[in-house]
Short mmCIF file of C-alpha atoms in Angstrom, two decimals:
data_model
loop_
_atom_site.label_atom_id
_atom_site.label_comp_id
_atom_site.label_asym_id
_atom_site.label_seq_id
_atom_site.Cartn_x
_atom_site.Cartn_y
_atom_site.Cartn_z
CA UNK A 1 75.13 60.07 -36.18
CA UNK A 2 72.06 58.82 -34.36
CA UNK A 3 68.51 59.76 -35.25
CA UNK A 4 66.76 61.80 -32.55
CA UNK A 5 63.86 60.17 -30.71
CA UNK A 6 60.66 61.53 -32.27
CA UNK A 7 58.13 59.70 -30.13
CA UNK A 8 55.52 61.87 -28.50
CA UNK A 9 56.17 62.16 -24.75
CA UNK A 10 53.35 61.17 -22.39
CA UNK A 11 52.51 62.11 -18.81
CA UNK A 12 54.24 58.93 -17.62
CA UNK A 13 57.58 60.34 -18.80
CA UNK A 14 57.67 63.05 -16.09
CA UNK A 15 58.19 63.03 -12.34
CA UNK A 16 57.09 66.43 -10.97
CA UNK A 17 54.11 68.60 -11.98
CA UNK A 18 53.27 72.31 -11.91
CA UNK A 19 50.14 74.01 -13.19
CA UNK A 20 50.75 77.26 -15.07
CA UNK A 21 47.95 79.73 -15.64
CA UNK A 22 47.78 80.97 -19.21
CA UNK A 23 47.21 84.65 -19.87
CA UNK A 24 45.48 86.47 -22.71
CA UNK A 25 48.81 88.01 -23.70
CA UNK A 26 50.44 84.55 -24.05
CA UNK A 27 48.66 83.96 -27.36
CA UNK A 28 49.94 85.37 -30.61
CA UNK A 29 47.94 86.93 -33.45
CA UNK A 30 46.94 83.45 -34.67
CA UNK A 31 45.30 82.52 -31.34
CA UNK A 32 47.82 80.00 -30.08
CA UNK A 33 50.62 80.19 -27.55
CA UNK A 34 53.47 82.40 -28.75
CA UNK A 35 56.65 80.36 -29.28
CA UNK A 36 58.66 82.52 -26.85
CA UNK A 37 56.11 81.82 -24.10
CA UNK A 38 56.92 78.09 -24.17
CA UNK A 39 60.44 79.01 -23.01
CA UNK A 40 59.03 81.17 -20.20
CA UNK A 41 57.01 78.16 -19.04
CA UNK A 42 60.12 75.93 -19.12
CA UNK A 43 62.07 78.48 -17.08
CA UNK A 44 59.21 78.82 -14.58
CA UNK A 45 58.79 75.04 -14.15
CA UNK A 46 62.50 74.47 -13.46
CA UNK A 47 63.24 77.47 -11.26
CA UNK A 48 60.01 77.32 -9.23
CA UNK A 49 60.82 73.68 -8.49
CA UNK A 50 64.33 74.62 -7.33
CA UNK A 51 63.11 77.48 -5.13
CA UNK A 52 60.41 75.34 -3.51
CA UNK A 53 62.45 72.17 -3.10
CA UNK A 54 65.67 73.72 -1.78
CA UNK A 55 63.92 76.26 0.44
CA UNK A 56 66.52 78.86 -0.52
CA UNK A 57 66.70 81.75 -2.95
CA UNK A 58 68.78 80.04 -5.67
CA UNK A 59 69.75 83.47 -7.04
CA UNK A 60 71.81 84.09 -3.90
CA UNK A 61 73.78 80.83 -3.79
CA UNK A 62 77.58 81.14 -4.26
CA UNK A 63 77.15 79.04 -7.44
CA UNK A 64 74.16 79.74 -9.69
CA UNK A 65 72.62 77.89 -12.61
CA UNK A 66 72.62 79.76 -15.89
CA UNK A 67 70.82 78.55 -18.99
CA UNK A 68 73.36 77.19 -21.45
CA UNK A 69 70.95 75.57 -23.90
CA UNK A 70 67.24 75.35 -24.61
CA UNK A 71 65.12 73.78 -27.33
CA UNK A 72 61.49 72.97 -27.96
CA UNK A 73 59.58 70.41 -30.01
CA UNK A 74 56.12 71.75 -30.83
CA UNK A 75 53.68 68.85 -31.14
CA UNK A 76 50.23 70.50 -31.11
CA UNK A 77 48.74 73.92 -30.42
CA UNK A 78 47.91 75.17 -26.96
CA UNK A 79 46.79 78.55 -25.70
CA UNK A 80 44.63 80.78 -23.51
CA UNK A 81 42.35 80.32 -21.52
CA UNK A 82 43.03 76.75 -20.32
CA UNK A 83 45.85 76.16 -17.82
CA UNK A 84 48.99 74.26 -18.84
CA UNK A 85 50.45 71.41 -16.82
CA UNK A 86 54.24 71.26 -16.94
CA UNK A 87 55.85 67.89 -16.28
CA UNK A 88 59.49 67.92 -15.20
CA UNK A 89 62.16 65.22 -15.37
CA UNK A 90 65.97 65.21 -15.33
CA UNK A 91 67.89 63.40 -18.05
CA UNK A 92 71.40 63.96 -16.70
CA UNK A 93 73.13 65.25 -13.60
CA UNK A 94 76.77 66.17 -14.11
CA UNK A 95 79.29 67.73 -11.75
CA UNK A 96 78.41 71.27 -12.90
CA UNK A 97 75.27 70.85 -15.01
CA UNK A 98 71.74 69.48 -15.10
CA UNK A 99 69.72 68.58 -18.20
CA UNK A 100 65.96 68.88 -17.75
CA UNK A 101 63.06 67.91 -19.98
CA UNK A 102 59.75 69.70 -19.58
CA UNK A 103 56.53 68.45 -21.12
CA UNK A 104 53.64 70.86 -21.59
CA UNK A 105 50.11 69.44 -21.48
CA UNK A 106 46.75 71.11 -21.89
CA UNK A 107 43.51 69.29 -21.31
CA UNK A 108 42.93 65.68 -20.36
CA UNK A 109 45.09 63.95 -23.01
CA UNK A 110 48.12 61.80 -22.20
CA UNK A 111 50.39 63.17 -24.96
CA UNK A 112 52.47 66.32 -24.58
CA UNK A 113 51.67 69.37 -26.69
CA UNK A 114 55.34 70.40 -26.51
CA UNK A 115 58.57 69.20 -24.97
CA UNK A 116 61.48 71.38 -24.00
CA UNK A 117 65.11 70.72 -23.18
CA UNK A 118 66.65 73.06 -20.61
CA UNK A 119 70.30 72.91 -19.53
CA UNK A 120 71.57 74.63 -16.40
CA UNK A 121 75.34 75.04 -16.02
CA UNK A 122 76.57 76.16 -12.61
CA UNK A 123 78.93 79.13 -12.44
CA UNK A 124 80.42 81.32 -9.72
CA UNK A 125 77.82 83.92 -8.73
CA UNK A 126 80.46 86.68 -8.77
CA UNK A 127 82.17 85.57 -12.02
CA UNK A 128 79.78 83.70 -14.34
CA UNK A 129 82.33 83.38 -17.15
CA UNK A 130 82.92 79.62 -16.80
CA UNK A 131 81.44 76.52 -15.16
CA UNK A 132 82.39 75.55 -11.62
CA UNK A 133 82.22 72.17 -10.00
CA UNK A 134 80.61 70.81 -7.99
CA UNK A 135 77.15 72.36 -8.19
CA UNK A 136 75.64 73.39 -4.82
CA UNK A 137 74.63 70.48 -2.60
CA UNK A 138 71.11 71.95 -2.26
CA UNK A 139 70.65 71.76 -6.02
CA UNK A 140 72.05 68.24 -6.37
CA UNK A 141 69.76 67.01 -3.58
CA UNK A 142 66.76 68.70 -5.22
CA UNK A 143 67.30 67.32 -8.74
CA UNK A 144 68.21 63.73 -7.87
CA UNK A 145 64.56 62.67 -7.27
CA UNK A 146 63.74 63.96 -10.77
CA UNK A 147 66.40 61.82 -12.47
CA UNK A 148 64.57 58.80 -13.84
CA UNK A 149 67.80 57.16 -15.03
CA UNK A 150 69.41 56.87 -11.59
CA UNK A 151 69.47 53.45 -9.94
CA UNK A 152 66.25 52.76 -8.06
CA UNK A 153 64.28 55.54 -9.79
CA UNK A 154 63.22 53.75 -12.99
CA UNK A 155 64.85 53.99 -16.38
#
């Protein structure tokens, strides 16, 4: 069994950026971002990118991406009122799935405050009980520029 990579991600690890406005309600009783809110930011970064890049309502495609797995590494506190910058990169593009990494940054530093893993698996929009292949062409075309491991896009 391999040991997971525990290096702190930096801004250079991501390809696409989105600024997310924090809200008073995002903080918990201790004054830092509530752990569930990190996942909302991951979801927003990925799906806003797909909506904007494809130019279509991804909810209405014949095959839709559902979240099959998420995780988060919390590296330092962040919270209201400063905005959060979400960096997005793709680690893997399969025939019916995409694995994203999202780094959350607050302030001028180069190191991420948190990093999420977000896996979309594509299913039939009318019967989401199992994966379908291939994923929609619009989605594949949108995510390929985010995949740093593909030939010609850096490793």
